[in-house]
XYZ file of C-alpha atoms in Angstrom:
665
model
C 74.655 -69.418 201.789
C 77.515 -68.796 204.853
C 80.101 -71.346 202.772
C 82.351 -68.383 202.162
C 82.984 -67.859 205.291
C 84.830 -70.540 205.446
C 86.255 -70.363 201.932
C 87.361 -66.904 203.017
C 89.466 -67.867 206.410
C 90.097 -71.218 206.829
C 92.908 -71.310 203.734
C 94.550 -68.016 205.555
C 93.851 -68.976 208.424
C 96.076 -72.434 207.720
C 99.242 -71.185 206.002
C 98.890 -67.877 209.714
C 99.623 -71.189 210.992
C 102.078 -72.970 208.915
C 104.269 -69.365 208.586
C 103.829 -69.386 212.428
C 106.091 -71.942 213.017
C 108.712 -70.712 210.229
C 112.012 -69.145 212.154
C 111.374 -65.700 210.109
C 108.401 -65.499 212.100
C 107.514 -65.633 215.279
C 105.199 -63.015 215.658
C 101.402 -63.284 214.956
C 100.125 -60.562 213.287
C 103.281 -60.762 210.804
C 102.327 -64.735 210.271
C 98.637 -63.161 209.676
C 100.653 -60.988 206.795
C 102.284 -63.541 204.853
C 99.422 -66.433 205.368
C 97.289 -64.038 203.469
C 98.610 -64.636 200.235
C 100.041 -67.864 200.814
C 96.927 -69.315 202.216
C 94.879 -67.538 198.716
C 97.287 -69.170 196.010
C 97.872 -72.372 198.016
C 94.088 -72.539 198.136
C 93.072 -71.947 194.064
C 96.534 -73.531 193.332
C 95.154 -76.857 194.816
C 91.482 -76.377 193.383
C 93.711 -75.734 189.740
C 95.147 -78.518 190.276
C 91.823 -80.693 190.987
C 90.171 -79.193 188.470
C 91.942 -80.541 186.374
C 92.080 -83.851 187.443
C 88.211 -84.144 187.720
C 87.279 -81.720 185.110
C 85.777 -79.178 187.583
C 85.627 -77.188 190.704
C 83.187 -79.802 192.153
C 83.145 -80.743 196.172
C 86.547 -83.436 195.795
C 88.644 -81.052 194.071
C 87.568 -77.980 197.015
C 87.857 -81.421 200.131
C 90.677 -82.423 199.142
C 92.733 -79.183 199.075
C 91.168 -78.247 202.063
C 92.658 -81.980 203.193
C 95.391 -81.448 201.896
C 95.932 -78.301 203.224
C 95.532 -79.353 206.821
C 97.672 -81.807 205.928
C 100.503 -79.649 205.281
C 99.971 -77.788 208.430
C 99.863 -81.603 210.630
C 103.577 -82.031 209.267
C 104.648 -78.731 209.969
C 103.466 -79.209 213.813
C 104.461 -82.697 213.564
C 107.421 -82.538 216.458
C 109.712 -85.358 214.879
C 109.398 -83.411 210.613
C 109.970 -79.835 213.425
C 113.293 -81.528 215.424
C 114.612 -82.755 212.362
C 114.013 -79.348 210.518
C 116.684 -77.181 212.950
C 117.962 -79.300 213.943
C 120.890 -77.562 213.307
C 118.881 -74.426 215.150
C 118.584 -76.172 218.230
C 120.830 -74.249 220.260
C 118.878 -70.805 219.797
C 115.368 -72.892 220.288
C 114.879 -71.689 223.738
C 115.353 -67.262 222.837
C 113.600 -68.405 219.230
C 110.152 -70.076 220.156
C 109.177 -66.809 222.204
C 105.852 -64.911 220.064
C 105.064 -61.739 220.406
C 101.880 -60.109 218.752
C 103.893 -58.500 216.500
C 107.735 -57.596 216.043
C 107.998 -54.491 214.381
C 109.052 -51.425 216.548
C 106.065 -49.070 218.632
C 105.946 -46.737 215.819
C 106.556 -49.190 212.592
C 103.829 -51.148 213.763
C 101.350 -47.983 214.249
C 102.335 -46.484 211.224
C 101.818 -49.642 209.243
C 98.052 -50.213 210.797
C 97.477 -46.542 210.089
C 98.402 -47.036 205.798
C 95.871 -49.906 206.567
C 93.199 -48.327 207.430
C 93.644 -45.459 205.132
C 94.071 -47.489 201.776
C 91.371 -50.206 202.927
C 88.862 -46.851 202.990
C 89.781 -45.941 199.675
C 88.758 -49.541 198.069
C 85.686 -49.943 200.479
C 84.282 -46.226 199.427
C 85.692 -47.351 196.352
C 83.141 -49.948 194.862
C 79.603 -49.496 196.053
C 75.481 -50.404 195.673
C 73.462 -47.172 194.649
C 70.735 -46.052 193.147
C 71.111 -47.030 189.973
C 73.381 -50.349 190.431
C 77.448 -50.925 191.666
C 79.106 -47.759 191.313
C 83.306 -47.288 191.631
C 85.809 -45.540 190.590
C 87.388 -45.568 187.321
C 90.370 -47.070 188.827
C 88.133 -49.975 190.149
C 85.632 -50.241 187.549
C 88.500 -50.681 185.174
C 88.699 -54.005 183.935
C 86.747 -55.373 186.693
C 84.215 -57.113 184.679
C 86.874 -58.580 182.509
C 88.542 -60.172 185.489
C 85.224 -60.656 187.290
C 85.185 -62.576 184.079
C 88.287 -64.389 184.386
C 87.664 -65.619 187.497
C 83.825 -67.599 186.767
C 85.416 -69.268 184.180
C 87.085 -71.298 185.695
C 85.470 -71.531 189.906
C 82.197 -72.585 187.554
C 83.024 -74.422 184.307
C 84.836 -77.362 182.758
C 88.645 -77.804 182.910
C 90.059 -76.644 180.522
C 88.278 -73.213 182.024
C 87.326 -70.755 178.527
C 87.693 -67.047 178.360
C 83.716 -65.967 177.810
C 84.544 -63.022 176.225
C 85.464 -64.396 173.302
C 83.761 -67.671 172.151
C 86.347 -71.170 171.912
C 88.952 -69.338 173.281
C 90.689 -70.861 176.557
C 92.352 -69.557 179.232
C 95.972 -67.938 179.158
C 95.399 -66.205 182.484
C 93.716 -67.765 185.214
C 94.524 -65.099 187.811
C 94.302 -66.976 190.866
C 93.303 -63.769 192.511
C 90.176 -64.200 190.116
C 89.989 -67.491 191.445
C 89.255 -67.110 195.189
C 87.054 -64.333 194.122
C 84.709 -67.109 191.856
C 85.006 -69.419 193.796
C 83.661 -66.517 196.858
C 80.938 -65.525 194.689
C 79.348 -68.702 193.746
C 78.666 -69.740 198.012
C 77.207 -67.307 198.650
C 78.923 -63.249 198.981
C 77.425 -60.831 196.365
C 79.331 -59.126 193.413
C 80.666 -56.171 195.941
C 81.471 -58.427 198.714
C 83.241 -61.417 196.297
C 85.210 -57.992 195.144
C 86.047 -56.651 198.500
C 86.751 -58.731 200.514
C 89.832 -60.121 199.094
C 91.124 -57.009 197.963
C 91.199 -55.507 201.608
C 92.533 -58.274 202.889
C 95.225 -58.931 200.984
C 95.212 -54.880 201.573
C 96.382 -55.505 204.943
C 99.231 -58.045 203.938
C 100.941 -56.154 201.639
C 101.481 -52.902 204.285
C 102.827 -54.792 206.896
C 104.771 -57.085 204.469
C 106.082 -53.781 202.872
C 107.531 -52.064 206.216
C 108.231 -55.663 206.779
C 110.843 -56.087 203.957
C 112.011 -52.178 204.664
C 113.108 -52.691 208.554
C 114.444 -55.859 207.522
C 116.543 -54.249 205.690
C 117.617 -50.907 207.562
C 117.247 -51.509 211.318
C 115.767 -47.829 211.706
C 112.526 -47.400 212.869
C 112.169 -43.987 210.910
C 114.282 -44.948 207.727
C 111.200 -47.998 207.686
C 108.668 -44.874 208.446
C 109.488 -42.705 205.864
C 110.572 -45.520 203.341
C 106.609 -46.654 203.935
C 104.729 -43.543 203.588
C 106.429 -42.537 200.090
C 106.137 -45.946 198.596
C 102.674 -46.208 199.249
C 101.026 -42.878 198.983
C 104.105 -41.448 197.377
C 103.118 -40.025 193.561
C 105.024 -41.799 190.578
C 104.499 -39.294 187.787
C 104.691 -36.984 189.383
C 105.044 -34.509 186.194
C 101.433 -35.469 186.010
C 100.925 -32.202 188.698
C 100.396 -29.972 186.129
C 97.573 -32.344 184.848
C 95.010 -32.449 187.447
C 91.940 -30.040 187.182
C 92.687 -29.300 190.151
C 95.511 -26.951 189.294
C 94.737 -25.844 186.105
C 92.032 -24.237 188.037
C 93.859 -22.371 190.794
C 96.603 -20.651 188.382
C 96.658 -20.029 184.809
C 100.685 -20.754 184.757
C 100.237 -24.231 184.212
C 97.721 -23.518 180.761
C 98.039 -25.354 178.683
C 97.999 -28.862 179.981
C 97.304 -30.911 177.499
C 100.306 -30.631 174.917
C 100.810 -33.870 173.315
C 103.340 -33.767 171.073
C 105.435 -30.346 170.228
C 106.217 -28.342 167.833
C 103.255 -26.493 170.209
C 103.363 -22.594 171.293
C 104.591 -22.773 175.533
C 104.139 -19.531 177.336
C 105.253 -21.142 180.869
C 108.279 -23.314 181.402
C 106.099 -25.896 183.553
C 103.597 -27.039 180.143
C 107.708 -26.654 178.025
C 108.296 -29.318 180.311
C 105.211 -31.000 181.024
C 104.718 -30.808 176.803
C 108.522 -32.514 176.197
C 107.370 -35.105 179.237
C 104.494 -35.646 177.622
C 105.794 -36.381 174.025
C 108.151 -39.058 174.995
C 105.945 -41.204 177.378
C 104.805 -43.380 174.594
C 102.797 -47.177 175.676
C 101.764 -46.445 179.770
C 100.072 -45.086 181.992
C 100.557 -42.496 184.841
C 100.206 -43.605 187.881
C 99.408 -40.747 189.971
C 99.846 -43.739 192.941
C 100.839 -47.347 193.191
C 97.004 -47.361 195.085
C 95.202 -45.949 191.855
C 97.193 -47.206 189.201
C 98.495 -50.024 189.736
C 96.323 -51.628 192.778
C 92.490 -51.230 192.188
C 93.074 -51.818 188.501
C 95.063 -54.330 188.621
C 93.325 -57.650 190.601
C 96.608 -60.465 189.924
C 99.025 -57.675 191.031
C 96.991 -57.228 194.395
C 97.509 -61.392 195.306
C 100.890 -61.686 193.095
C 102.301 -58.672 195.184
C 102.651 -59.607 198.832
C 103.750 -62.829 197.853
C 106.395 -62.106 196.306
C 107.142 -59.497 198.778
C 107.250 -62.716 201.350
C 109.826 -64.016 199.323
C 111.537 -60.805 199.006
C 111.374 -60.510 202.755
C 112.722 -64.525 203.261
C 115.286 -63.958 200.422
C 116.574 -61.478 202.495
C 116.674 -63.072 205.973
C 117.693 -66.702 204.507
C 120.777 -65.176 202.488
C 122.173 -61.462 202.360
C 121.517 -61.679 206.816
C 123.455 -63.063 209.575
C 119.517 -64.878 210.374
C 119.559 -68.382 210.576
C 117.621 -70.137 209.071
C 116.503 -74.130 208.779
C 115.972 -76.448 206.525
C 112.406 -75.989 206.953
C 112.214 -72.164 206.055
C 113.978 -72.438 202.734
C 111.848 -75.319 201.892
C 108.808 -72.697 202.720
C 110.599 -70.574 200.434
C 110.575 -72.357 197.293
C 107.193 -73.656 197.473
C 105.660 -69.945 197.295
C 107.843 -68.922 195.463
C 106.838 -71.427 192.506
C 103.328 -70.227 192.901
C 103.868 -67.084 192.482
C 103.397 -67.703 188.209
C 99.835 -68.223 188.411
C 99.205 -65.042 190.875
C 101.534 -62.689 189.073
C 103.293 -64.394 186.274
C 105.510 -61.706 185.567
C 106.559 -61.341 189.554
C 108.413 -64.739 188.853
C 111.062 -62.258 186.699
C 111.811 -61.024 189.602
C 112.167 -63.960 191.452
C 114.802 -65.412 189.685
C 116.395 -61.651 189.084
C 116.501 -61.914 193.556
C 117.560 -65.729 192.911
C 120.733 -65.601 190.524
C 122.267 -62.657 192.505
C 121.355 -64.646 196.092
C 123.701 -67.272 194.607
C 126.912 -65.149 194.076
C 127.216 -63.467 196.798
C 126.891 -66.925 198.755
C 129.398 -68.741 196.515
C 131.803 -65.383 197.492
C 130.850 -65.584 201.794
C 131.986 -68.193 203.954
C 130.517 -71.085 204.570
C 129.195 -71.022 201.477
C 128.732 -75.114 200.803
C 125.866 -74.311 203.589
C 124.722 -71.319 202.091
C 125.290 -73.255 198.491
C 123.212 -76.231 200.494
C 120.456 -73.886 200.916
C 119.956 -72.052 197.622
C 119.172 -76.236 196.270
C 116.602 -76.390 199.065
C 114.614 -73.156 197.980
C 115.419 -73.769 193.862
C 114.203 -77.890 194.117
C 110.599 -76.937 195.230
C 110.773 -73.801 193.263
C 111.691 -75.232 190.546
C 109.326 -77.950 190.577
C 106.148 -76.084 191.049
C 107.524 -73.015 188.576
C 107.754 -74.840 186.351
C 104.320 -77.083 186.238
C 102.496 -73.704 186.284
C 104.816 -72.151 183.222
C 104.953 -75.055 181.535
C 100.785 -74.960 181.254
C 100.488 -71.284 181.248
C 102.156 -71.301 178.012
C 100.340 -74.884 176.340
C 97.356 -72.378 176.891
C 99.367 -69.446 175.243
C 100.928 -71.164 172.399
C 97.550 -72.914 171.606
C 95.561 -69.183 172.114
C 98.473 -67.981 169.047
C 99.415 -65.551 171.537
C 103.318 -66.793 173.494
C 105.821 -63.940 171.896
C 108.635 -61.523 172.905
C 108.502 -57.715 172.146
C 110.268 -54.868 172.944
C 108.405 -51.933 175.095
C 107.516 -49.408 172.765
C 110.322 -46.522 173.465
C 112.530 -48.626 171.844
C 112.507 -47.881 168.227
C 113.706 -49.826 165.335
C 115.818 -47.597 162.535
C 118.463 -48.630 159.388
C 121.000 -46.559 161.525
C 122.128 -47.892 165.350
C 123.661 -44.700 166.345
C 120.521 -42.110 166.161
C 117.649 -45.632 167.082
C 120.673 -46.130 169.846
C 120.467 -41.881 170.650
C 117.554 -41.265 170.895
C 115.586 -44.999 172.276
C 117.989 -44.198 175.288
C 116.371 -40.078 175.147
C 112.689 -41.885 175.236
C 113.753 -43.523 178.356
C 115.731 -40.953 180.098
C 111.874 -38.743 179.727
C 110.301 -41.391 180.557
C 111.477 -42.459 183.864
C 111.704 -39.246 184.586
C 108.175 -38.785 184.208
C 107.285 -41.370 186.187
C 109.123 -41.562 188.882
C 111.287 -38.364 188.864
C 112.436 -37.715 192.111
C 112.551 -41.263 193.746
C 114.498 -42.725 191.622
C 117.316 -38.995 191.432
C 117.009 -39.353 195.674
C 116.572 -42.943 196.118
C 119.832 -43.767 193.569
C 121.231 -40.991 195.749
C 120.248 -42.638 198.881
C 122.487 -45.881 197.671
C 125.780 -44.227 199.330
C 124.849 -44.428 203.135
C 122.796 -48.068 202.411
C 125.142 -50.617 204.341
C 127.354 -53.351 201.902
C 124.636 -56.435 201.997
C 121.732 -54.069 201.108
C 123.616 -52.668 198.136
C 124.371 -55.933 197.247
C 120.733 -56.679 197.925
C 119.714 -53.863 195.076
C 121.658 -55.597 192.212
C 118.769 -57.421 191.454
C 116.168 -54.714 191.286
C 118.395 -53.255 188.837
C 118.439 -56.079 186.657
C 114.536 -55.544 186.312
C 114.732 -52.188 186.290
C 116.798 -52.738 182.940
C 114.569 -55.674 182.241
C 111.190 -53.506 181.864
C 112.614 -50.666 180.237
C 114.061 -52.975 177.583
C 111.316 -55.938 176.808
C 108.054 -56.559 177.913
C 106.723 -59.707 177.892
C 102.487 -58.335 177.812
C 100.847 -57.552 174.966
C 100.385 -53.810 176.759
C 104.009 -52.225 178.037
C 102.055 -51.110 181.075
C 101.005 -54.891 181.803
C 104.747 -55.043 182.168
C 105.700 -51.553 183.730
C 104.030 -52.141 186.795
C 107.302 -54.682 187.601
C 108.783 -51.534 188.373
C 107.056 -51.012 191.967
C 109.449 -53.954 193.278
C 112.250 -50.969 192.455
C 110.146 -48.102 193.344
C 109.947 -49.985 196.992
C 113.711 -50.063 197.059
C 113.756 -47.239 195.408
C 111.340 -45.500 197.496
C 114.364 -47.282 200.819
C 117.316 -45.917 199.360
C 115.834 -41.990 199.660
C 114.519 -42.661 203.139
C 117.972 -43.953 203.735
C 119.111 -39.774 202.696
C 115.950 -38.225 204.226
C 117.484 -40.369 207.570
C 121.243 -38.838 206.828
C 119.554 -35.288 206.531
C 117.652 -35.551 209.235
C 120.745 -35.994 211.301
C 122.628 -33.289 210.320
C 120.795 -30.091 210.784
C 117.678 -28.099 211.659
C 117.639 -27.250 207.555
C 118.899 -30.298 206.817
C 116.435 -31.587 208.246
C 113.354 -29.299 206.881
C 114.591 -29.614 203.659
C 114.566 -33.500 203.758
C 110.459 -33.725 204.695
C 110.405 -31.174 201.514
C 111.123 -34.134 199.473
C 108.891 -36.418 201.133
C 105.993 -33.799 200.642
C 107.254 -33.357 197.363
C 106.445 -37.557 196.705
C 103.050 -37.857 198.471
C 101.816 -34.721 196.353
C 99.840 -36.527 194.391
C 97.796 -38.180 197.157
C 95.613 -35.956 198.009
C 95.121 -35.036 194.913
C 94.107 -38.613 193.566
C 92.107 -39.244 196.606
C 89.879 -36.071 196.782
C 89.398 -36.269 193.226
C 89.138 -39.739 191.918
C 87.397 -40.724 194.936
C 84.771 -38.585 196.074
C 84.146 -37.089 192.865
C 83.673 -38.975 190.632
C 82.064 -42.648 189.815
C 80.598 -44.185 187.152
C 78.848 -48.155 186.785
C 80.052 -50.337 187.321
C 76.647 -52.772 186.268
C 73.280 -50.635 186.475
C 70.303 -52.293 187.916
C 68.640 -53.213 184.179
C 72.493 -55.137 183.500
C 72.513 -56.800 187.003
C 68.741 -57.685 186.195
C 69.909 -59.244 182.747
C 72.548 -61.472 183.745
C 70.107 -62.647 186.999
C 67.773 -63.554 183.530
C 70.298 -64.726 181.755
C 71.623 -67.153 184.633
C 68.795 -68.331 185.290
C 67.299 -69.068 181.501
C 69.447 -70.051 179.280
C 72.132 -73.287 178.469
C 75.052 -72.166 180.106
C 76.676 -73.517 176.509
C 75.001 -70.938 175.277
C 76.798 -68.570 173.278
C 76.169 -64.794 173.150
C 76.400 -61.983 170.146
C 75.915 -58.756 171.554
C 75.544 -55.232 170.148
C 78.490 -53.228 172.158
C 81.065 -55.012 171.708
C 83.458 -52.430 172.394
C 81.941 -51.593 176.123
C 84.431 -51.911 178.907
C 81.353 -53.578 180.768
C 78.622 -55.971 179.964
C 77.447 -58.839 182.216
C 76.774 -61.907 179.635
C 80.699 -62.400 179.479
C 81.567 -61.384 183.078
C 78.759 -62.064 185.765
C 75.856 -63.910 183.339
C 79.324 -66.490 183.101
C 77.436 -66.529 178.940
C 80.222 -66.921 176.291
C 79.879 -63.716 173.128
C 81.394 -63.721 169.992
C 83.675 -60.926 170.673
C 82.268 -58.493 174.041
C 84.551 -55.999 176.065
C 87.135 -56.294 172.755
C 89.632 -53.581 174.526
C 91.399 -56.679 176.327
C 91.037 -59.735 173.808
C 94.522 -58.752 172.534
C 95.961 -61.343 171.024
C 94.415 -64.319 172.478
C 91.270 -64.945 170.584
C 90.644 -68.615 168.712
C 89.420 -66.654 165.892
C 90.515 -63.075 165.102
C 88.978 -60.384 166.968
C 88.192 -59.166 163.143
C 86.164 -62.262 162.011
C 84.251 -61.852 165.125
C 83.821 -58.461 165.066
C 82.177 -59.452 161.082
C 79.541 -62.096 162.621
C 78.318 -59.819 164.743
C 77.782 -56.997 162.882
C 76.344 -60.079 160.241
C 73.359 -60.955 163.457
C 73.189 -57.525 164.076
C 72.921 -55.325 161.081
C 71.224 -57.763 159.327
C 70.126 -60.402 161.206
C 71.820 -63.156 159.683
C 71.123 -66.861 161.145
C 74.021 -68.251 158.139
C 76.019 -66.945 160.163
C 74.077 -67.715 164.265
C 74.792 -70.946 162.768
C 78.107 -71.238 161.670
C 78.857 -69.727 164.924
C 76.314 -71.776 167.274
C 75.181 -68.073 168.348
C 71.326 -68.950 169.410
C 71.009 -65.499 171.713
C 70.910 -61.672 171.409
C 72.243 -59.416 174.185
C 71.105 -56.143 172.855
C 71.490 -52.565 175.418
C 70.202 -50.091 173.694
C 69.078 -50.169 170.295
C 67.976 -48.722 167.169
C 64.721 -48.918 166.375
C 66.029 -50.354 162.577
C 67.565 -52.791 164.650
C 64.515 -54.119 167.345
C 61.916 -53.988 163.529
C 64.713 -55.699 161.763
C 64.548 -58.383 164.945
C 61.401 -58.565 166.154
C 59.957 -58.223 162.162
C 62.823 -62.173 161.153
C 61.203 -64.387 162.964
C 64.322 -64.223 166.352
C 61.447 -63.985 169.862
C 61.618 -61.273 172.986
C 62.624 -63.033 175.955
C 63.608 -60.307 178.728
C 63.752 -56.722 178.110
C 64.096 -53.684 180.968
C 64.481 -49.818 180.442
C 65.727 -47.971 183.383
C 64.841 -44.270 182.399
C 67.293 -42.847 184.691
C 70.410 -44.080 183.181
C 69.196 -44.030 180.651
C 69.562 -47.332 179.713
C 66.975 -50.561 177.498
C 68.407 -54.156 177.326
C 66.785 -56.608 175.196
C 67.476 -60.756 175.465
C 66.273 -62.258 172.180
C 66.309 -65.721 171.445
C 68.285 -66.239 167.596
C 65.381 -68.517 166.358
C 67.676 -69.840 163.642
C 67.493 -73.686 162.302
């Protein structure tokens, strides 16, 4: 079916046409950049709302979602509504109505286009069909099957959606990016295409919006280009370079590289520095680049970031600059920001901090009543839509026994308050030096050269930085640390101010500025060559694809499976086969479950190792998925009266998969 083309094109096209009518977006490319994430999240949020109303995403839900979006488009282009919304700007109409291809300066859009192409190639090259199945680089594979399972559970299932990877558990995070991918697949696009198409669309949007934000704040082509290059190719986690195999091979200077704890002998200064920083880095992963560590691995972030950047862009223009916007723009901002919780919940924290800062900034300026009126126009739809989404997510979290707020792991707990504070601060300093040493130091220095309103605009980002340093609203701190990417964007901007100042001071400082940029982006070519070209792993083997196809076509949608390898990152049953398991992909179960994971693991072992019908009946298990089982397990299943209904051998992996129907009554 080709209906997936309509799903892929129409929501973003409608949203882009709406954005084109706004005062902040008088160019086609910028409207598309805003329209892609806004269209995706609007369409999927409407689908989810009608999913609640109808009990599933049926033809009525899809049709009504499109009708609502078309109605919004018609309203925006309605002359009476348009004139009313722009009544305060009538004297600006003639000059502001001109629509161009792009409002960015020539070198800014050239670099934005080049960066988009490079990153799109990385995404496309990262996942593909090969002789043995679908293979991808490590960051792309990561938790892809987990997210596929989330998206498919909403797109194909009934409301309220339930996770496939642990039985009977409601979906706490029905990410809209995953739902969009699931809808593309539901209407005919293959697994790889459904993964890649939204990624490429959102990469374009994200790159262009990052350049738009940088240029809107700096009003300098050079600063915006330098900032965007460092942001996209910058190596946060720059100390990780000492651990690259390439570095270790070409020189013994950086040996030994894997020094996790002190004390140990150190024969070089770099190895000592690396070990100290490694020891202090407790909870999170390295960010060799935001592409590798954030975007390829964090699918919800890829939708949340451009959506939040669109909000950041409009907030800056509407509250921190001299740009005059109308009522419709502020309402648009509120609606867009209100849809963030189901796109990327952590980004809501930034928008709240930005909103508080904008309110104080407005109250400190002349014409505060007009500014306050505009603030209320944005705040009302944000509060209404955002509250509905957050309340839904919170109710699901509580029902799934997952609702708590925890300290970051490097904030220590002890009886001596002074020692605890000192050691916690030491951990925090070492952590941020390791993660973003150069941009942190030079970005803060670059604040000196920024304009006053730009400095004021950075205050909520500083608050976000403090927040994410102390607290984490996620069980895995790395999932919360990813919102540091917004702080990193601003640090790169202010570092670009510093480099620009050096550029204007003479040849020697110009060369030093270039060296600083190189130091920030040095990790990128190493990541690119090492991860993209040197290493791939299976996302789904041919055997797993064949097994999933059999399960989808020959077992009831409500069937519950037991899987023998419940710790595997890859499991087709709870992803593309869309069947619930007692427990699978257990690394991602965390605290989100109906039954405690140890209980599910014990039940799994009872069925797999003892062929226990009693346990199978207790949890309504009717099928078993066995991957590379040992001879004892096979003999047990064959002798217990269980019926083998599928088997597939792929010697090139090697991999053998069996599906059994459990004849328990």
